[in-house]
Coordinates of C-alpha atoms and ligand atoms in Angstrom, one line a residue:
M1 CA 12.1 -0.5 -2.7
E2 CA 15.1 -2.1 -3.9
L3 CA 14.4 -5.3 -3.9
E4 CA 18.1 -6.0 -1.7
N5 CA 16.7 -3.2 1.4
A6 CA 13.7 -5.3 1.6
K7 CA 15.7 -8.6 2.1
T8 CA 18.4 -6.4 4.0
I9 CA 15.5 -5.7 6.3
I10 CA 14.9 -9.2 6.6
K11 CA 17.6 -10.3 6.9
K12 CA 18.2 -7.6 10.0
A13 CA 14.9 -8.7 11.9
A14 CA 15.1 -12.6 10.9
E15 CA 19.0 -12.6 13.2
K16 CA 16.8 -10.7 16.2
L17 CA 14.1 -14.0 16.5
N18 CA 18.0 -16.5 15.6
L19 CA 15.8 -17.9 12.7
S20 CA 17.5 -20.6 11.1
Q21 CA 19.2 -20.3 8.0
E22 CA 17.0 -22.8 5.8
K23 CA 13.9 -21.2 7.1
L24 CA 15.3 -17.6 5.9
N25 CA 15.6 -19.3 2.8
I26 CA 12.6 -20.5 2.1
I27 CA 11.2 -16.7 2.5
L28 CA 14.2 -15.1 0.8
N29 CA 13.1 -17.2 -2.1
T30 CA 10.1 -16.5 -4.3
E31 CA 9.0 -20.0 -4.8
R32 CA 8.1 -18.6 -8.9
E33 CA 8.5 -15.7 -11.7
T34 CA 6.3 -15.6 -14.2
K35 CA 6.8 -14.1 -16.8
V36 CA 4.9 -13.4 -20.0
N37 CA 5.7 -11.4 -23.9
F38 CA 1.7 -11.3 -26.3
P39 CA 0.1 -10.5 -28.7
V40 CA -1.9 -7.1 -29.0
K41 CA -4.3 -5.4 -31.6
M42 CA -3.6 -2.3 -31.8
D43 CA -5.5 1.3 -32.9
D44 CA -4.0 1.7 -35.7
D45 CA -4.6 -2.3 -36.7
S46 CA -1.5 -2.6 -35.7
T47 CA -0.3 -5.7 -33.4
K48 CA 2.3 -5.5 -30.7
I49 CA 4.3 -7.2 -28.7
F50 CA 4.4 -6.6 -24.9
T51 CA 5.7 -8.2 -21.8
G52 CA 4.3 -8.4 -18.8
Y53 CA 5.3 -9.9 -15.4
R54 CA 3.1 -11.9 -12.1
I55 CA 6.2 -12.4 -9.3
Q56 CA 4.4 -15.2 -7.1
H57 CA 6.9 -14.6 -3.9
N58 CA 5.2 -16.5 -1.0
S59 CA 2.4 -19.0 0.1
L60 CA 3.2 -19.8 3.4
L61 CA 0.4 -18.2 4.7
G62 CA -2.7 -18.6 1.4
P63 CA -3.2 -17.5 -2.0
Y64 CA -0.4 -14.9 -3.2
K65 CA -2.3 -11.3 -3.1
G66 CA -0.8 -7.9 -4.7
G67 CA -1.0 -5.6 -6.9
I68 CA -1.2 -5.2 -11.1
R69 CA 0.7 -1.8 -11.8
Y70 CA 1.2 -0.6 -16.4
H71 CA 3.9 1.4 -16.4
P72 CA 6.7 1.9 -18.7
Q73 CA 9.3 1.2 -16.0
V74 CA 8.2 -2.4 -15.1
D75 CA 10.6 -4.6 -14.3
L76 CA 11.6 -7.7 -13.2
N77 CA 14.2 -6.7 -9.5
E78 CA 11.4 -4.0 -9.0
V79 CA 8.3 -6.1 -9.2
S80 CA 10.5 -9.0 -7.2
A81 CA 10.4 -6.8 -3.8
L82 CA 6.4 -5.7 -4.1
A83 CA 5.7 -9.1 -4.3
T84 CA 8.5 -9.6 -1.0
W85 CA 7.0 -6.9 0.3
M86 CA 3.8 -8.2 0.1
T87 CA 4.3 -11.3 1.4
I88 CA 5.6 -9.7 4.9
K89 CA 2.6 -6.8 4.7
T90 CA -0.3 -9.5 4.9
A91 CA 1.7 -11.6 7.6
T92 CA 3.0 -8.4 9.5
V93 CA -1.0 -8.1 10.1
G94 CA -1.6 -11.8 9.9
L95 CA -3.5 -11.8 7.2
P96 CA -4.2 -15.3 5.6
L97 CA -2.5 -14.3 1.9
G98 CA 1.1 -14.7 0.7
G99 CA 2.2 -12.4 -1.8
G100 CA 2.5 -11.4 -5.1
K101 CA 2.8 -8.4 -7.5
G102 CA 2.3 -8.1 -11.8
G103 CA 3.2 -5.8 -13.8
V104 CA 2.9 -5.4 -17.8
I105 CA 5.2 -2.8 -19.4
C106 CA 3.3 0.0 -21.1
N107 CA 2.7 3.7 -21.0
P108 CA -1.9 4.2 -20.1
K109 CA -1.3 7.9 -20.8
E110 CA -0.3 6.8 -24.6
L111 CA -2.8 4.2 -24.7
S112 CA -6.8 4.2 -25.4
D113 CA -9.1 2.3 -23.2
K114 CA -10.2 -0.4 -26.3
E115 CA -5.5 -0.7 -25.9
L116 CA -5.8 -1.4 -22.3
E117 CA -8.5 -3.9 -22.5
N118 CA -6.6 -5.2 -25.0
I119 CA -4.2 -5.2 -22.8
T120 CA -6.0 -6.7 -20.1
R121 CA -7.2 -9.9 -21.8
A122 CA -4.0 -10.2 -23.2
F123 CA -2.3 -10.2 -20.1
I124 CA -4.5 -12.6 -18.4
K125 CA -5.0 -15.2 -20.9
K126 CA -1.0 -15.5 -20.5
I127 CA -1.6 -15.7 -16.8
T128 CA -4.4 -17.5 -16.2
P129 CA -2.8 -20.7 -15.8
V130 CA -1.7 -19.2 -12.3
I131 CA -4.3 -17.0 -10.9
G132 CA -7.6 -18.0 -9.6
P133 CA -9.1 -17.6 -5.8
Q134 CA -7.7 -20.2 -4.6
Q135 CA -4.2 -19.9 -5.4
D136 CA -3.7 -16.6 -6.8
I137 CA -5.9 -12.8 -6.3
P138 CA -4.5 -9.7 -7.7
A139 CA -5.4 -6.0 -7.4
P140 CA -5.1 -2.4 -9.0
D141 CA -1.7 -0.7 -8.3
V142 CA -0.1 1.9 -10.1
Y143 CA -1.8 2.6 -13.0
T144 CA -4.1 -0.3 -13.0
N145 CA -8.0 0.9 -11.2
A146 CA -11.5 -0.8 -10.5
K147 CA -12.5 -0.6 -14.1
I148 CA -9.4 -3.1 -15.1
M149 CA -10.2 -5.7 -11.8
D150 CA -13.5 -5.7 -14.3
I151 CA -12.7 -7.1 -17.6
I152 CA -9.6 -9.3 -15.8
V153 CA -13.0 -11.3 -13.6
D154 CA -15.1 -11.5 -17.5
E155 CA -11.4 -12.4 -19.0
Y156 CA -10.7 -15.2 -16.5
S157 CA -14.4 -16.2 -16.5
K158 CA -14.1 -17.0 -20.0
Q159 CA -10.4 -18.5 -20.2
T160 CA -12.2 -20.7 -17.6
S161 CA -15.3 -21.2 -18.2
T162 CA -16.1 -20.5 -14.4
P163 CA -19.5 -18.2 -14.4
I164 CA -18.4 -14.7 -13.3
E165 CA -20.9 -14.9 -10.0
E166 CA -17.3 -16.9 -9.1
A167 CA -15.4 -15.5 -11.1
R168 CA -14.8 -11.7 -9.2
A169 CA -13.0 -14.2 -6.5
V170 CA -9.5 -14.2 -8.5
V171 CA -9.3 -10.3 -8.8
T172 CA -9.8 -7.4 -5.5
G173 CA -10.6 -3.9 -6.2
K174 CA -13.5 -3.9 -8.6
S175 CA -16.6 -1.7 -8.9
I176 CA -18.8 -1.9 -6.3
E177 CA -22.0 -4.0 -8.8
N178 CA -19.4 -6.5 -9.6
G179 CA -18.6 -7.6 -6.9
G180 CA -16.3 -4.7 -4.8
S181 CA -15.3 -4.3 -1.3
L182 CA -17.4 -1.0 0.7
G183 CA -15.0 1.0 2.2
R184 CA -11.8 0.0 0.0
D185 CA -11.8 2.8 -1.6
T186 CA -11.5 4.9 2.2
A187 CA -9.0 2.0 3.7
T188 CA -5.7 2.9 2.9
A189 CA -6.1 6.4 5.1
R190 CA -8.9 4.3 6.9
G191 CA -6.4 2.0 8.1
G192 CA -3.6 4.2 8.9
Q193 CA -5.9 6.0 11.5
F194 CA -6.4 3.6 13.2
V195 CA -3.1 2.7 13.5
L196 CA -2.4 6.1 14.6
Q197 CA -4.6 5.7 16.8
K198 CA -3.8 3.3 18.5
A199 CA 0.1 4.3 18.8
I200 CA -0.8 6.7 20.5
E201 CA -2.8 5.7 23.1
Q202 CA -0.2 3.0 23.8
T203 CA 2.2 5.0 24.7
Q204 CA 1.8 9.2 24.7
I205 CA 4.0 10.2 22.9
I206 CA 1.5 12.5 22.8
S207 CA -1.8 13.4 24.3
T208 CA -4.1 12.6 21.7
L209 CA -4.9 13.1 18.7
K210 CA -7.4 16.4 19.3
N211 CA -5.1 20.6 17.7
A212 CA -2.2 17.8 16.7
T213 CA -0.3 19.1 14.3
I214 CA -0.2 17.4 12.0
I215 CA 1.7 17.5 7.4
I216 CA 0.8 15.2 4.8
Q217 CA 3.0 15.0 1.6
G218 CA 0.4 14.1 -1.4
I219 CA -2.6 14.4 -2.0
G220 CA -4.1 11.8 -4.0
N221 CA -6.1 8.5 -3.0
A222 CA -4.2 7.7 0.0
G223 CA -3.3 10.8 1.4
S224 CA -6.9 13.1 0.6
N225 CA -8.5 10.1 2.5
F226 CA -6.7 10.8 5.3
A227 CA -6.8 14.8 5.1
K228 CA -10.6 14.2 5.3
L229 CA -10.6 11.5 8.3
I230 CA -8.0 13.2 10.4
S231 CA -10.1 16.4 10.7
E232 CA -12.9 14.2 11.7
D233 CA -10.9 13.9 14.5
N234 CA -10.2 17.5 15.3
S235 CA -6.3 17.2 14.2
K236 CA -5.5 20.9 12.9
I237 CA -3.6 20.1 9.9
I238 CA -1.0 22.3 8.6
A239 CA 0.2 21.5 5.8
I240 CA 0.3 19.5 2.2
S241 CA 1.2 18.6 -1.3
D242 CA 1.2 17.9 -4.8
S243 CA 3.6 17.0 -7.3
K244 CA 4.0 20.8 -7.9
N245 CA 2.9 22.3 -4.5
A246 CA 2.9 22.7 -1.3
I247 CA 0.6 25.0 1.2
Y248 CA 1.0 25.7 4.4
N249 CA -1.0 27.7 7.3
Q250 CA 0.3 27.0 10.8
E251 CA -3.5 27.9 12.7
G252 CA -4.9 24.4 10.6
L253 CA -5.6 24.7 7.2
D254 CA -9.7 24.6 6.2
I255 CA -9.5 20.7 4.6
K256 CA -13.1 21.3 3.3
S257 CA -12.0 24.0 0.6
V258 CA -8.0 23.3 0.2
L259 CA -10.1 19.4 -1.4
E260 CA -12.0 21.0 -3.1
H261 CA -10.2 23.5 -4.6
K262 CA -8.1 21.0 -5.4
K263 CA -10.7 18.2 -7.5
Q264 CA -12.1 22.0 -9.4
N265 CA -8.5 23.2 -10.6
G266 CA -6.9 20.2 -9.8
N267 CA -4.2 22.3 -8.9
L268 CA -3.4 23.8 -5.0
Q269 CA -3.0 27.3 -5.5
D270 CA -3.8 30.7 -5.2
I271 CA -5.6 29.1 -2.1
P272 CA -6.3 31.7 0.6
N273 CA -5.2 32.1 4.2
T274 CA -2.7 29.9 2.8
T275 CA 1.5 31.0 2.7
T276 CA 2.9 27.9 0.0
I277 CA 6.3 26.4 0.4
T278 CA 8.6 23.9 -1.4
N279 CA 7.9 20.7 -0.7
Q280 CA 11.4 20.2 1.5
E281 CA 9.9 22.5 3.3
L282 CA 7.1 21.3 3.8
L283 CA 8.7 17.5 5.5
E284 CA 10.7 19.8 7.4
L285 CA 8.5 22.0 9.5
E286 CA 7.4 21.6 13.3
C287 CA 4.9 19.7 14.1
D288 CA 3.1 15.8 16.1
I289 CA 2.8 13.7 13.0
L290 CA 4.6 13.5 9.4
V291 CA 2.7 11.7 6.8
P292 CA 4.8 10.6 3.7
A293 CA 1.4 9.5 1.4
A294 CA 3.5 10.2 -2.0
L295 CA 6.3 8.8 -3.0
A296 CA 9.2 6.1 -2.4
N297 CA 12.9 8.0 -1.4
Q298 CA 11.3 11.5 0.5
I299 CA 12.8 11.4 3.6
T300 CA 16.8 10.7 2.5
E301 CA 19.8 10.8 4.5
K302 CA 20.1 14.4 3.2
N303 CA 16.4 15.9 4.5
A304 CA 16.0 13.4 7.9
E305 CA 18.0 15.5 11.0
Q306 CA 16.1 18.5 9.5
I307 CA 12.8 16.2 10.0
K308 CA 11.0 17.4 13.3
A309 CA 7.9 15.7 14.0
K310 CA 7.6 13.4 17.3
I311 CA 5.7 10.4 14.7
I312 CA 5.8 9.6 11.4
L313 CA 3.1 7.8 9.8
E314 CA 4.3 6.0 6.5
L315 CA 0.9 5.8 4.9
A316 CA 3.3 6.0 1.5
N317 CA 5.3 3.1 0.1
G318 CA 9.0 3.3 1.2
P319 CA 9.1 6.8 1.7
T320 CA 12.0 6.5 4.4
T321 CA 15.9 5.6 3.3
P322 CA 17.3 2.7 5.5
E323 CA 20.7 5.9 6.2
A324 CA 17.2 8.2 6.5
D325 CA 15.6 5.3 10.0
K326 CA 18.9 5.1 11.4
I327 CA 19.1 8.6 11.8
L328 CA 15.6 9.3 12.6
E329 CA 15.5 6.6 15.0
S330 CA 18.2 8.2 16.7
K331 CA 16.5 11.5 17.0
N332 CA 13.7 9.4 19.0
I333 CA 11.2 9.7 16.3
L334 CA 8.6 7.3 16.3
I335 CA 7.4 5.7 13.1
L336 CA 5.1 3.6 12.1
P337 CA 5.7 2.1 9.0
D338 CA 4.5 1.1 5.6
I339 CA 3.9 -3.1 6.5
L340 CA 1.9 -2.1 9.0
A341 CA 0.6 1.8 7.9
N342 CA -1.2 1.3 4.5
A343 CA -2.4 -2.6 5.1
G344 CA -5.9 -1.2 5.6
G345 CA -5.4 -1.4 1.6
V346 CA -4.8 -4.8 1.1
T347 CA -6.6 -6.1 4.6
V348 CA -10.1 -4.3 2.8
S349 CA -8.9 -7.2 0.2
Y350 CA -8.4 -8.9 1.7
Y351 CA -12.6 -9.1 3.4
E352 CA -13.5 -8.1 -0.4
W353 CA -11.6 -11.5 -1.4
Y354 CA -13.8 -13.4 1.5
Q355 CA -17.5 -12.2 1.4
N356 CA -17.2 -12.8 -2.7
I357 CA -16.1 -16.0 -1.5
N358 CA -18.8 -16.6 0.8
K359 CA -21.6 -14.8 -1.5
E360 CA -21.7 -12.3 1.3
S361 CA -22.2 -8.2 0.9
W362 CA -21.2 -6.9 4.3
T363 CA -22.4 -3.5 5.0
A364 CA -19.5 -0.3 5.7
E365 CA -20.3 -0.1 9.7
E366 CA -19.6 -3.8 9.6
V367 CA -15.9 -3.1 7.1
D368 CA -14.8 -0.2 9.0
K369 CA -15.1 -2.7 12.3
K370 CA -13.5 -5.6 11.5
L371 CA -10.2 -3.0 9.9
K372 CA -10.7 -1.1 13.4
E373 CA -9.6 -4.3 15.5
K374 CA -7.7 -5.7 12.7
M375 CA -5.3 -2.8 12.7
F376 CA -5.6 -2.0 16.5
N377 CA -4.4 -5.4 17.1
A378 CA -1.5 -5.3 14.4
T379 CA -0.1 -2.3 15.9
Q380 CA -0.7 -3.3 19.5
E381 CA 1.6 -6.7 18.9
I382 CA 3.7 -4.6 16.7
L383 CA 4.6 -2.7 19.4
N384 CA 5.0 -4.8 21.8
K385 CA 7.4 -6.7 20.1
K386 CA 9.6 -3.1 19.9
T387 CA 9.6 -3.6 23.4
K388 CA 11.1 -7.1 23.8
H389 CA 13.3 -6.9 21.1
Q390 CA 14.6 -3.4 22.1
T391 CA 14.9 -2.1 18.4
S392 CA 12.6 0.2 15.8
T393 CA 9.4 0.0 14.2
R394 CA 10.0 -1.6 12.1
I395 CA 12.0 -4.6 12.6
A396 CA 9.5 -4.9 15.1
A397 CA 6.6 -5.5 12.6
Y398 CA 8.7 -7.0 10.0
I399 CA 9.7 -9.7 13.4
N400 CA 6.1 -10.5 13.3
A401 CA 5.9 -11.5 10.3
I402 CA 8.7 -13.4 10.1
E403 CA 7.3 -15.3 13.4
R404 CA 3.9 -16.1 11.1
L405 CA 5.4 -17.2 8.3
A406 CA 8.3 -19.1 9.7
Q407 CA 5.4 -21.4 11.9
K408 CA 4.8 -22.6 9.0
I409 CA 7.9 -23.9 8.0
N410 CA 8.2 -27.6 9.3
Ligands
NAD509 P1 -1.8 8.4 -6.5 O1 -1.8 8.2 -7.9 O2 -3.7 8.6 -6.4 O3 -1.7 9.7 -5.4 C1 -0.4 9.9 -5.1 C2 0.4 11.5 -5.1 O4 1.6 11.5 -4.6 C3 -0.7 12.9 -5.6 O5 -1.4 14.0 -5.3 C4 -0.2 13.3 -6.5 O6 0.2 14.2 -6.4 C5 1.2 13.2 -5.0 N1 3.1 13.6 -5.5 C6 3.9 12.6 -6.3 N2 4.6 13.4 -6.7 C7 5.5 14.2 -5.8 C8 5.4 14.2 -5.2 N3 7.3 15.4 -5.4 N4 6.1 15.7 -3.9 C9 4.6 15.6 -2.9 N5 3.4 15.3 -3.5 C10 3.8 14.3 -5.1 O7 -2.0 7.2 -5.0 P2 -2.5 6.6 -3.6 O8 -2.6 5.6 -4.6 O9 -3.3 7.9 -3.7 O10 -0.2 6.7 -3.7 C11 0.2 7.5 -2.9 C12 1.2 6.2 -2.4 O11 0.6 4.9 -1.2 C13 1.9 5.5 -2.7 O12 3.1 5.4 -2.3 C14 1.0 3.6 -3.1 O13 2.0 2.8 -3.0 C15 0.8 4.2 -0.8 N6 -0.6 3.1 -0.9 C16 -1.8 3.3 -1.7 C17 -2.9 2.7 -1.1 C18 -4.2 2.5 -2.0 O14 -5.6 2.4 -1.6 N7 -4.3 3.6 -2.0 C19 -1.6 1.7 -0.3 C20 -0.6 1.8 0.0 C21 -0.3 1.8 -0.6

């Protein structure tokens, strides 16, 4: 997602709301951009300088919230776009949080665990003045995980002389032993499932999820958990892919054995009763629901015309380009946009922070119940706004967010 794309959709939604230019400017602008350069001791005893960012886009609704990614291509424009997006995402579902994002330019595939720990500690030391449980709460993102979040807690606790118990609320996505929330690992997929259930109930585009035909692009955290959950609704997953292979069976794949095969062999090759197709063919198959759960920019002006799904559930961030959006809309395909469809993740992150702050520990059932209510309400609100403003679901979701933000501007 380019920053300009995010801004274009915000402007479109603002127009529908007749929002004043002054309020729009406040929503579009980033409150604080922090860039830090820091030395890190490497395994060969050399010292290298790394660069990291923490972009705090907007705090009208609460402390900044958003992941930290470790990637060679991290840059200011991308991190800013992602931070803007977080502001919209948290506001869309009505969380009392703002939007932020961070990243360090590095290649985790070429770094040892010790070097990754050193990078994390040095980065956190530099950004400690701008983060905190009531100020900015990072989370995992590309190539960062619970282990790195646990290191952040430890370093933040040292830097601020705060007891670990209190320092925990500075990040989410921690290990369960260190204050992580039950249900966080499946939250994105579960949230997507709730959005889908509510949207089907409301729109009747298909009568039920039972026997609905589903295609999933991507079999990582979001895709595989979604596949598991949706097969429990007795839906028929007819195709699924990873970065190398896509497999298909019109009668429905045996998802348990497909996931087991992927776990054992790390690929989707030579699975009985499946036909191998290309990733492009997968997207264009006849189906009820298409679930992009891998990368951005997968549905473009080149293939949108060929998409035959009735509903698209965007578990991935930014899988549909603005040009494709127009084509899909003209074909009357219901898009459940990323900022709603995958917001289950940030919602349970919020629950984790809430539990840490209030020294509570919820059961998996409690988390699930609260998530369901939150996602059902947000979906209902957005479908209502879609009807009210005669617009796409994506613009309706942005309208929902911008209304909440604008109310906080005096
Ligand atoms: P992941 O790294 O666990 O999995 C990504 C999957 O995509 C893998 O199965 C990979 O093989 C597959 N993939 C990569 N290139 C592909 C290609 N060209 N064609 C088909 N598949 C390909 O990542 P994830 O956490 O599951 O995230 C997936 C998407 O969901 C991302 O866009 C991410 O931003 C979004 N998302 C995830 C979460 C979460 O909580 N995990 C939350 C919000 C949004």
